[in-house]
Amino acid sequence: MPQKAPEGRGPVRYGPPAPDTGLPVPPVLTALLSASAGRTGPEPPGGGAVLREAAAGYWWRRGLRTHPEDVVAAPGAPVLLLALLAAHGGDLLLPRPCPAWWTPQARLLGRPAYHVPTPAECGGVPDPYALLETVRRIRAEGGDPRVLLLSVADDPTGTVPPPELVREACEAAVAEGVHVVSDETWRDTLHPPQDTVLLSPAEMCPQDVTVLSDLGGALTPAAWPCAVARFPPADPARADRWTDPRARVLDVLTALGAALPAPLVPAVTHALDEPADVTGDARHAAAVHGRLAGAAHRAVLAAGALALPPRAGRHLYADLGPLRAGLAARGVTDSPELEDHLTARLGAPVPGGHRFGDGTGALRVRFSTRMFLGTTGEERSGALGAGDPVELPHVARALTDFGAALAEFRTPAARRPTDPP
């Protein structure tokens, strides 16, 4: 009798969702969506001219020269990444850990994907020397590495790699003839934007980098499928479908029927224009989630576990390896078991590191800061509207319970004399 895979243990359909803000949809976007509900005309593959013009303006404001003909839009980042990988061909290089939704795209195409270690101080970008060694090893074994995926505002670690590291990794990839795809979904969720330097790889290697951004990271609700990609600027008169990656991506999207839902387009276009009625809430939400991530980080360290300080996003990646003995005493010996235990204990999804490219033996998990906002709409709105959400009673209780859940894994030998039993 065939055995059924354990529920939630690794099939793609059980992959963890991206953490959302917990905010209600901005009224202006709701109104635009409602007004467009009757649109029946199809949106062209890659997005219409007005949407692409708005996306070009989004990148111009971030110092990247962009024209509408350099932009492609699709219904979600996974399908857009699938088209990008299909267009470039070859093997894929990924940092370890990496977003849970990256690797399945390579698997769907039957492409090998190789994980490269990240440096100790951050995630999102592979160590340049390890990257060069991995490329040479793959080629020696008959492989063909062509694409490096990286992230300058990382999921799952929440870190922002320093610009000099990004430059070194990109220059190493380009020198080996590897194209860089920079996932910048979380770049607009910096916790202390005035204290964090984020540079796009496209600023460093403008002809060798494609930028990918899922708008659900900051500007639109996570449930609205829309992502945009910026290709290296090219002369449209010299582009053809056989040599131009953007043209090949459009071919793939057309074959998949992957066009944006027409009723979404006006609202998404408005969000890309970044008016104050959209960006004000987004910036405040980023600051609130930053405060919660900082509090969660302190709780992780207080329990004796490890985590890099989060600088962006709505998540925290923790290594509970130092608590291995206490976890084993509770029957938790690997990442899937840790995921099951903490999800049940905290009452919120806590995906294990095996979903992000780490080995099952590594006791790592990603925590979402949304779990601290509250369980009702009123509690979430109160937390997101507070000057300091950590001082709210229901947030303080959630953080206390979080710390207590981690402290349960500490063995008696690991406790300090002043610790409570």
Short mmCIF file of C-alpha atoms in Angstrom, two decimals:
data_model
loop_
_atom_site.label_atom_id
_atom_site.label_comp_id
_atom_site.label_asym_id
_atom_site.label_seq_id
_atom_site.Cartn_x
_atom_site.Cartn_y
_atom_site.Cartn_z
CA MET A 1 0.00 0.00 0.00
CA PRO A 2 1.54 3.37 -1.01
CA GLN A 3 2.49 5.59 1.89
CA LYS A 4 1.15 9.09 2.16
CA ALA A 5 3.59 11.91 2.80
CA PRO A 6 3.21 13.44 6.28
CA GLU A 7 0.92 16.44 6.22
CA GLY A 8 2.84 19.65 5.64
CA ARG A 9 6.24 17.99 5.42
CA GLY A 10 7.68 19.46 2.28
CA PRO A 11 5.28 19.25 -0.69
CA VAL A 12 5.26 22.57 -2.49
CA ARG A 13 1.55 23.09 -1.80
CA TYR A 14 2.35 23.28 1.91
CA GLY A 15 5.03 25.93 1.48
CA PRO A 16 4.89 28.83 3.95
CA PRO A 17 3.08 31.98 2.82
CA ALA A 18 4.94 35.29 2.85
CA PRO A 19 4.23 37.25 6.05
CA ASP A 20 1.69 40.02 5.43
CA THR A 21 1.37 43.35 7.19
CA GLY A 22 -1.88 42.66 9.01
CA LEU A 23 -3.12 46.03 7.72
CA PRO A 24 -6.51 46.49 6.09
CA VAL A 25 -6.39 47.35 2.39
CA PRO A 26 -5.97 51.13 1.89
CA PRO A 27 -9.40 52.62 1.07
CA VAL A 28 -8.14 54.20 -2.15
CA LEU A 29 -7.03 50.79 -3.49
CA THR A 30 -10.32 49.19 -2.46
CA ALA A 31 -12.21 51.93 -4.29
CA LEU A 32 -10.14 51.53 -7.46
CA LEU A 33 -10.59 47.76 -7.43
CA SER A 34 -14.33 48.11 -6.92
CA ALA A 35 -14.64 50.64 -9.72
CA SER A 36 -12.75 48.31 -12.08
CA ALA A 37 -14.64 45.15 -11.22
CA GLY A 38 -16.57 45.33 -14.48
CA ARG A 39 -13.49 45.36 -16.71
CA THR A 40 -13.64 42.40 -19.07
CA GLY A 41 -10.92 43.24 -21.57
CA PRO A 42 -7.76 41.19 -21.09
CA GLU A 43 -4.53 42.76 -19.93
CA PRO A 44 -1.68 42.01 -22.38
CA PRO A 45 1.03 39.59 -21.22
CA GLY A 46 3.75 41.58 -19.51
CA GLY A 47 1.37 44.40 -18.54
CA GLY A 48 -0.13 47.35 -20.40
CA ALA A 49 1.66 50.60 -21.15
CA VAL A 50 0.18 52.56 -18.21
CA LEU A 51 1.16 49.93 -15.65
CA ARG A 52 4.67 49.59 -17.08
CA GLU A 53 5.07 53.36 -17.08
CA ALA A 54 4.21 53.42 -13.37
CA ALA A 55 6.70 50.62 -12.68
CA ALA A 56 9.40 52.50 -14.60
CA GLY A 57 8.74 55.55 -12.42
CA TYR A 58 9.03 53.40 -9.30
CA TRP A 59 12.57 52.39 -10.28
CA TRP A 60 13.55 55.86 -11.51
CA ARG A 61 12.83 57.13 -8.00
CA ARG A 62 15.30 54.54 -6.70
CA GLY A 63 18.08 55.67 -9.01
CA LEU A 64 17.61 53.03 -11.72
CA ARG A 65 17.16 54.35 -15.26
CA THR A 66 14.10 52.49 -16.49
CA HIS A 67 11.69 52.84 -19.40
CA PRO A 68 8.37 51.05 -19.93
CA GLU A 69 9.96 48.78 -22.55
CA ASP A 70 12.37 47.51 -19.85
CA VAL A 71 9.51 46.31 -17.62
CA VAL A 72 7.42 43.13 -17.46
CA ALA A 73 4.51 42.52 -15.07
CA ALA A 74 3.00 39.17 -14.13
CA PRO A 75 0.39 37.76 -11.72
CA GLY A 76 2.79 37.04 -8.88
CA ALA A 77 6.50 36.63 -8.33
CA PRO A 78 6.61 32.80 -8.68
CA VAL A 79 5.27 32.79 -12.25
CA LEU A 80 7.53 35.70 -13.17
CA LEU A 81 10.58 33.92 -11.76
CA LEU A 82 9.56 30.76 -13.62
CA ALA A 83 9.53 32.74 -16.86
CA LEU A 84 12.90 34.34 -16.08
CA LEU A 85 14.55 30.99 -15.41
CA ALA A 86 13.02 29.49 -18.55
CA ALA A 87 14.27 32.44 -20.60
CA HIS A 88 17.86 32.23 -19.36
CA GLY A 89 18.23 28.45 -19.24
CA GLY A 90 21.03 26.62 -17.46
CA ASP A 91 21.56 25.80 -13.80
CA LEU A 92 20.54 28.01 -10.89
CA LEU A 93 22.67 29.31 -8.00
CA LEU A 94 21.01 30.25 -4.71
CA PRO A 95 22.18 31.50 -1.32
CA ARG A 96 21.58 29.22 1.64
CA PRO A 97 19.08 29.91 3.19
CA CYS A 98 16.80 31.45 0.57
CA PRO A 99 13.06 32.18 0.14
CA ALA A 100 10.97 29.02 0.16
CA TRP A 101 9.38 29.77 -3.22
CA TRP A 102 12.62 30.04 -5.25
CA THR A 103 13.74 26.43 -5.52
CA PRO A 104 10.38 24.98 -6.69
CA GLN A 105 10.56 27.07 -9.86
CA ALA A 106 13.82 25.37 -10.86
CA ARG A 107 12.35 21.98 -10.01
CA LEU A 108 9.33 22.62 -12.22
CA LEU A 109 11.69 23.33 -15.12
CA GLY A 110 13.86 20.31 -14.34
CA ARG A 111 16.85 22.59 -13.72
CA PRO A 112 19.53 21.81 -11.13
CA ALA A 113 19.70 24.32 -8.27
CA TYR A 114 22.82 24.70 -6.15
CA HIS A 115 22.88 26.38 -2.76
CA VAL A 116 25.90 28.50 -1.85
CA PRO A 117 26.67 29.39 1.80
CA THR A 118 26.11 32.96 2.92
CA PRO A 119 28.62 34.86 5.06
CA ALA A 120 28.23 34.89 8.82
CA GLU A 121 27.07 38.50 9.03
CA CYS A 122 24.01 38.36 6.76
CA GLY A 123 21.81 36.33 4.45
CA GLY A 124 20.51 36.92 0.95
CA VAL A 125 23.87 37.03 -0.85
CA PRO A 126 26.31 34.12 -1.25
CA ASP A 127 29.85 34.34 -0.03
CA PRO A 128 31.82 35.47 -3.14
CA TYR A 129 34.63 32.92 -2.72
CA ALA A 130 32.19 30.08 -2.11
CA LEU A 131 30.26 31.25 -5.19
CA LEU A 132 33.35 31.06 -7.42
CA GLU A 133 34.26 27.64 -6.07
CA THR A 134 30.70 26.38 -6.62
CA VAL A 135 30.64 27.66 -10.22
CA ARG A 136 33.95 25.97 -11.02
CA ARG A 137 32.88 22.71 -9.38
CA ILE A 138 29.58 22.63 -11.29
CA ARG A 139 31.35 23.20 -14.59
CA ALA A 140 33.93 20.55 -13.80
CA GLU A 141 31.04 18.12 -13.30
CA GLY A 142 29.47 19.07 -16.64
CA GLY A 143 26.92 21.59 -15.36
CA ASP A 144 26.04 24.96 -16.82
CA PRO A 145 25.42 27.67 -14.16
CA ARG A 146 23.73 30.67 -15.77
CA VAL A 147 21.62 32.45 -13.14
CA LEU A 148 22.37 33.66 -9.62
CA LEU A 149 19.39 34.57 -7.46
CA LEU A 150 20.03 36.87 -4.54
CA SER A 151 18.17 39.26 -2.27
CA VAL A 152 19.36 42.58 -0.84
CA ALA A 153 16.52 42.64 1.71
CA ASP A 154 16.37 39.02 2.64
CA ASP A 155 13.64 36.54 3.33
CA PRO A 156 14.05 34.50 5.50
CA THR A 157 16.75 36.19 7.59
CA GLY A 158 15.43 39.77 7.49
CA THR A 159 18.98 41.06 6.98
CA VAL A 160 20.34 43.64 4.52
CA PRO A 161 23.79 42.67 3.19
CA PRO A 162 26.39 45.45 3.08
CA PRO A 163 26.89 47.04 -0.36
CA GLU A 164 30.52 45.92 -0.60
CA LEU A 165 29.48 42.28 -0.20
CA VAL A 166 26.74 42.66 -2.82
CA ARG A 167 29.27 44.17 -5.22
CA GLU A 168 31.80 41.38 -4.67
CA ALA A 169 29.19 38.66 -5.19
CA CYS A 170 27.78 40.30 -8.33
CA GLU A 171 31.21 40.96 -9.83
CA ALA A 172 32.19 37.34 -9.17
CA ALA A 173 29.02 36.10 -10.90
CA VAL A 174 29.35 38.44 -13.88
CA ALA A 175 33.03 37.53 -14.34
CA GLU A 176 31.90 33.90 -14.68
CA GLY A 177 29.19 34.75 -17.22
CA VAL A 178 26.34 34.24 -14.73
CA HIS A 179 23.32 36.55 -14.93
CA VAL A 180 22.09 38.02 -11.63
CA VAL A 181 18.40 38.16 -10.67
CA SER A 182 17.91 40.44 -7.66
CA ASP A 183 14.74 39.81 -5.66
CA GLU A 184 13.95 43.21 -4.11
CA THR A 185 10.47 42.41 -2.81
CA TRP A 186 11.30 43.57 0.72
CA ARG A 187 13.44 46.65 -0.07
CA ASP A 188 10.62 49.02 0.98
CA THR A 189 10.20 47.41 4.39
CA LEU A 190 13.44 48.60 6.01
CA HIS A 191 12.96 49.00 9.76
CA PRO A 192 15.36 51.93 10.22
CA PRO A 193 15.61 53.26 6.63
CA GLN A 194 17.75 56.18 7.75
CA ASP A 195 20.33 53.79 9.26
CA THR A 196 20.39 51.07 6.61
CA VAL A 197 22.21 51.33 3.28
CA LEU A 198 20.54 49.25 0.57
CA LEU A 199 21.93 49.31 -2.95
CA SER A 200 20.49 47.32 -5.81
CA PRO A 201 22.89 45.08 -7.77
CA ALA A 202 21.45 46.81 -10.85
CA GLU A 203 23.23 49.98 -9.71
CA MET A 204 26.54 48.11 -9.65
CA CYS A 205 26.27 45.89 -12.74
CA PRO A 206 23.56 47.59 -14.83
CA GLN A 207 23.86 45.34 -17.91
CA ASP A 208 23.95 42.07 -16.03
CA VAL A 209 21.12 42.30 -13.46
CA THR A 210 17.37 41.77 -13.68
CA VAL A 211 15.39 43.13 -10.73
CA LEU A 212 12.32 41.26 -9.49
CA SER A 213 9.80 42.66 -7.01
CA ASP A 214 6.56 41.22 -5.66
CA LEU A 215 4.39 44.23 -4.86
CA GLY A 216 2.74 42.30 -2.04
CA GLY A 217 5.90 42.85 -0.02
CA ALA A 218 5.04 46.47 0.77
CA LEU A 219 2.71 48.30 -1.62
CA THR A 220 -0.29 46.02 -2.18
CA PRO A 221 -2.11 43.32 -0.19
CA ALA A 222 -0.36 39.96 -0.22
CA ALA A 223 -3.48 38.35 -1.72
CA TRP A 224 -3.27 40.52 -4.86
CA PRO A 225 -1.07 38.71 -7.40
CA CYS A 226 1.24 41.23 -9.01
CA ALA A 227 4.99 41.32 -9.53
CA VAL A 228 7.20 43.38 -11.81
CA ALA A 229 10.64 42.84 -13.30
CA ARG A 230 13.12 45.41 -14.57
CA PHE A 231 15.44 44.22 -17.32
CA PRO A 232 18.78 45.80 -18.23
CA PRO A 233 18.01 48.76 -20.50
CA ALA A 234 18.29 47.76 -24.16
CA ASP A 235 17.60 49.26 -27.55
CA PRO A 236 14.17 47.88 -28.53
CA ALA A 237 15.09 48.17 -32.20
CA ARG A 238 17.89 45.63 -31.72
CA ALA A 239 15.96 43.20 -29.52
CA ASP A 240 14.59 39.97 -30.90
CA ARG A 241 12.87 37.01 -29.31
CA TRP A 242 15.89 34.74 -29.71
CA THR A 243 18.52 36.93 -28.01
CA ASP A 244 16.58 39.31 -25.76
CA PRO A 245 15.65 37.87 -22.33
CA ARG A 246 12.66 40.21 -21.97
CA ALA A 247 11.21 38.98 -25.27
CA ARG A 248 11.68 35.37 -24.20
CA VAL A 249 10.03 36.07 -20.85
CA LEU A 250 7.04 37.55 -22.68
CA ASP A 251 6.87 34.40 -24.82
CA VAL A 252 6.76 32.23 -21.69
CA LEU A 253 4.12 34.39 -19.99
CA THR A 254 2.02 34.32 -23.16
CA ALA A 255 2.28 30.53 -23.38
CA LEU A 256 1.22 30.24 -19.73
CA GLY A 257 -1.65 32.69 -20.12
CA ALA A 258 -0.05 34.56 -17.21
CA ALA A 259 -1.59 38.02 -17.53
CA LEU A 260 -2.60 40.30 -14.68
CA PRO A 261 -6.31 40.28 -13.80
CA ALA A 262 -7.62 43.40 -15.52
CA PRO A 263 -9.65 44.68 -12.52
CA LEU A 264 -6.45 44.80 -10.43
CA VAL A 265 -4.50 46.98 -12.85
CA PRO A 266 -5.77 50.46 -11.85
CA ALA A 267 -5.18 49.79 -8.15
CA VAL A 268 -1.73 48.31 -8.75
CA THR A 269 -0.79 51.22 -11.01
CA HIS A 270 -1.87 53.67 -8.32
CA ALA A 271 0.23 51.83 -5.73
CA LEU A 272 3.29 51.91 -8.01
CA ASP A 273 2.92 55.68 -8.25
CA GLU A 274 3.51 55.67 -4.46
CA PRO A 275 1.01 58.29 -3.32
CA ALA A 276 0.96 59.25 0.34
CA ASP A 277 -2.32 57.41 0.91
CA VAL A 278 -0.49 54.13 0.17
CA THR A 279 3.10 54.69 1.27
CA GLY A 280 2.24 56.35 4.59
CA ASP A 281 0.64 53.20 5.97
CA ALA A 282 3.33 51.00 4.43
CA ARG A 283 6.16 52.93 6.08
CA HIS A 284 4.42 52.94 9.43
CA ALA A 285 3.76 49.19 9.18
CA ALA A 286 7.44 48.60 8.41
CA ALA A 287 8.43 50.55 11.53
CA VAL A 288 5.95 48.63 13.71
CA HIS A 289 7.10 45.26 12.41
CA GLY A 290 10.67 46.41 12.97
CA ARG A 291 9.91 47.05 16.64
CA LEU A 292 8.31 43.63 16.97
CA ALA A 293 11.19 41.93 15.16
CA GLY A 294 13.65 43.62 17.49
CA ALA A 295 11.74 42.43 20.56
CA ALA A 296 11.53 38.89 19.16
CA HIS A 297 15.25 38.94 18.41
CA ARG A 298 16.02 39.85 22.01
CA ALA A 299 13.78 37.00 23.22
CA VAL A 300 15.60 34.52 20.97
CA LEU A 301 18.99 35.58 22.30
CA ALA A 302 17.75 35.54 25.91
CA ALA A 303 16.70 31.91 25.46
CA GLY A 304 20.22 30.99 24.35
CA ALA A 305 19.43 30.60 20.64
CA LEU A 306 21.01 32.51 17.75
CA ALA A 307 19.68 34.98 15.20
CA LEU A 308 21.02 37.83 13.10
CA PRO A 309 19.49 41.24 13.89
CA PRO A 310 16.61 41.77 11.41
CA ARG A 311 16.73 44.98 9.38
CA ALA A 312 13.85 44.51 6.94
CA GLY A 313 10.67 42.58 6.37
CA ARG A 314 8.29 40.94 8.78
CA HIS A 315 10.26 37.89 9.83
CA LEU A 316 13.14 36.61 11.94
CA TYR A 317 15.29 33.55 11.25
CA ALA A 318 16.47 31.76 14.37
CA ASP A 319 18.96 28.95 14.90
CA LEU A 320 17.92 26.82 17.88
CA GLY A 321 20.95 24.57 17.55
CA PRO A 322 22.34 25.66 20.95
CA LEU A 323 19.11 24.31 22.49
CA ARG A 324 19.42 20.91 20.82
CA ALA A 325 19.59 18.94 24.06
CA GLY A 326 16.44 20.53 25.45
CA LEU A 327 14.64 20.02 22.15
CA ALA A 328 15.66 16.37 21.99
CA ALA A 329 14.21 15.87 25.48
CA ARG A 330 10.86 16.88 23.97
CA GLY A 331 11.24 14.62 20.95
CA VAL A 332 12.37 17.36 18.58
CA THR A 333 15.46 16.30 16.64
CA ASP A 334 15.17 17.93 13.22
CA SER A 335 13.73 20.91 11.40
CA PRO A 336 10.36 19.37 10.40
CA GLU A 337 9.74 18.27 13.99
CA LEU A 338 10.72 21.72 15.24
CA GLU A 339 8.27 23.28 12.78
CA ASP A 340 5.45 21.05 14.02
CA HIS A 341 6.25 21.64 17.70
CA LEU A 342 6.51 25.44 17.53
CA THR A 343 3.52 25.82 15.22
CA ALA A 344 1.39 23.93 17.73
CA ARG A 345 2.94 25.68 20.74
CA LEU A 346 2.61 29.24 19.39
CA GLY A 347 -0.60 28.79 17.42
CA ALA A 348 0.94 30.39 14.32
CA PRO A 349 2.83 29.03 11.30
CA VAL A 350 6.54 28.60 12.11
CA PRO A 351 8.16 27.12 8.98
CA GLY A 352 11.34 25.14 9.48
CA GLY A 353 14.67 25.82 7.86
CA HIS A 354 14.29 22.83 5.52
CA ARG A 355 11.82 24.93 3.55
CA PHE A 356 14.49 27.58 2.96
CA GLY A 357 17.28 25.34 1.74
CA ASP A 358 18.85 24.44 5.07
CA GLY A 359 19.34 20.78 5.96
CA THR A 360 16.74 19.03 8.08
CA GLY A 361 19.34 18.47 10.80
CA ALA A 362 19.78 22.21 11.29
CA LEU A 363 17.32 23.38 13.94
CA ARG A 364 16.31 26.64 12.24
CA VAL A 365 12.93 28.31 11.87
CA ARG A 366 11.44 31.51 10.52
CA PHE A 367 9.19 33.47 12.87
CA SER A 368 6.69 35.96 11.48
CA THR A 369 6.17 39.18 13.44
CA ARG A 370 2.50 39.12 12.50
CA MET A 371 1.86 36.65 15.34
CA PHE A 372 2.50 39.45 17.86
CA LEU A 373 -0.07 41.87 16.39
CA GLY A 374 -3.06 40.09 17.89
CA THR A 375 -5.77 37.69 16.85
CA THR A 376 -8.59 40.12 16.04
CA GLY A 377 -8.84 42.98 13.59
CA GLU A 378 -9.22 45.41 16.47
CA GLU A 379 -6.03 44.18 18.15
CA ARG A 380 -4.05 44.30 14.91
CA SER A 381 -5.26 47.80 14.07
CA GLY A 382 -4.38 48.95 17.59
CA ALA A 383 -0.88 47.52 17.34
CA LEU A 384 -0.27 48.98 13.90
CA GLY A 385 -1.56 52.37 15.03
CA ALA A 386 0.43 52.50 18.26
CA GLY A 387 3.52 54.62 18.73
CA ASP A 388 5.22 51.72 20.51
CA PRO A 389 3.31 48.46 19.94
CA VAL A 390 5.48 46.55 22.44
CA GLU A 391 3.81 48.46 25.28
CA LEU A 392 0.30 47.25 24.39
CA PRO A 393 -0.93 44.54 26.78
CA HIS A 394 -1.85 41.97 24.14
CA VAL A 395 1.44 42.46 22.28
CA ALA A 396 3.41 42.21 25.53
CA ARG A 397 1.58 38.98 26.38
CA ALA A 398 2.35 37.51 22.95
CA LEU A 399 6.02 38.38 23.27
CA THR A 400 6.16 36.95 26.79
CA ASP A 401 4.58 33.70 25.61
CA PHE A 402 7.04 33.60 22.71
CA GLY A 403 9.99 33.95 25.07
CA ALA A 404 8.55 31.33 27.42
CA ALA A 405 8.11 28.85 24.56
CA LEU A 406 11.78 29.19 23.66
CA ALA A 407 12.90 29.07 27.30
CA GLU A 408 11.21 25.68 27.65
CA PHE A 409 13.97 24.21 25.50
CA ARG A 410 16.79 25.22 27.80
CA THR A 411 18.27 22.33 29.72
CA PRO A 412 18.97 22.72 33.46
CA ALA A 413 22.70 22.85 32.78
CA ALA A 414 22.19 25.80 30.44
CA ARG A 415 20.28 27.87 33.00
CA ARG A 416 22.00 30.62 34.90
CA PRO A 417 21.64 30.66 38.72
CA THR A 418 19.28 33.63 38.49
CA ASP A 419 16.99 32.02 35.89
CA PRO A 420 13.54 30.86 37.03
CA PRO A 421 13.06 27.09 37.05
#
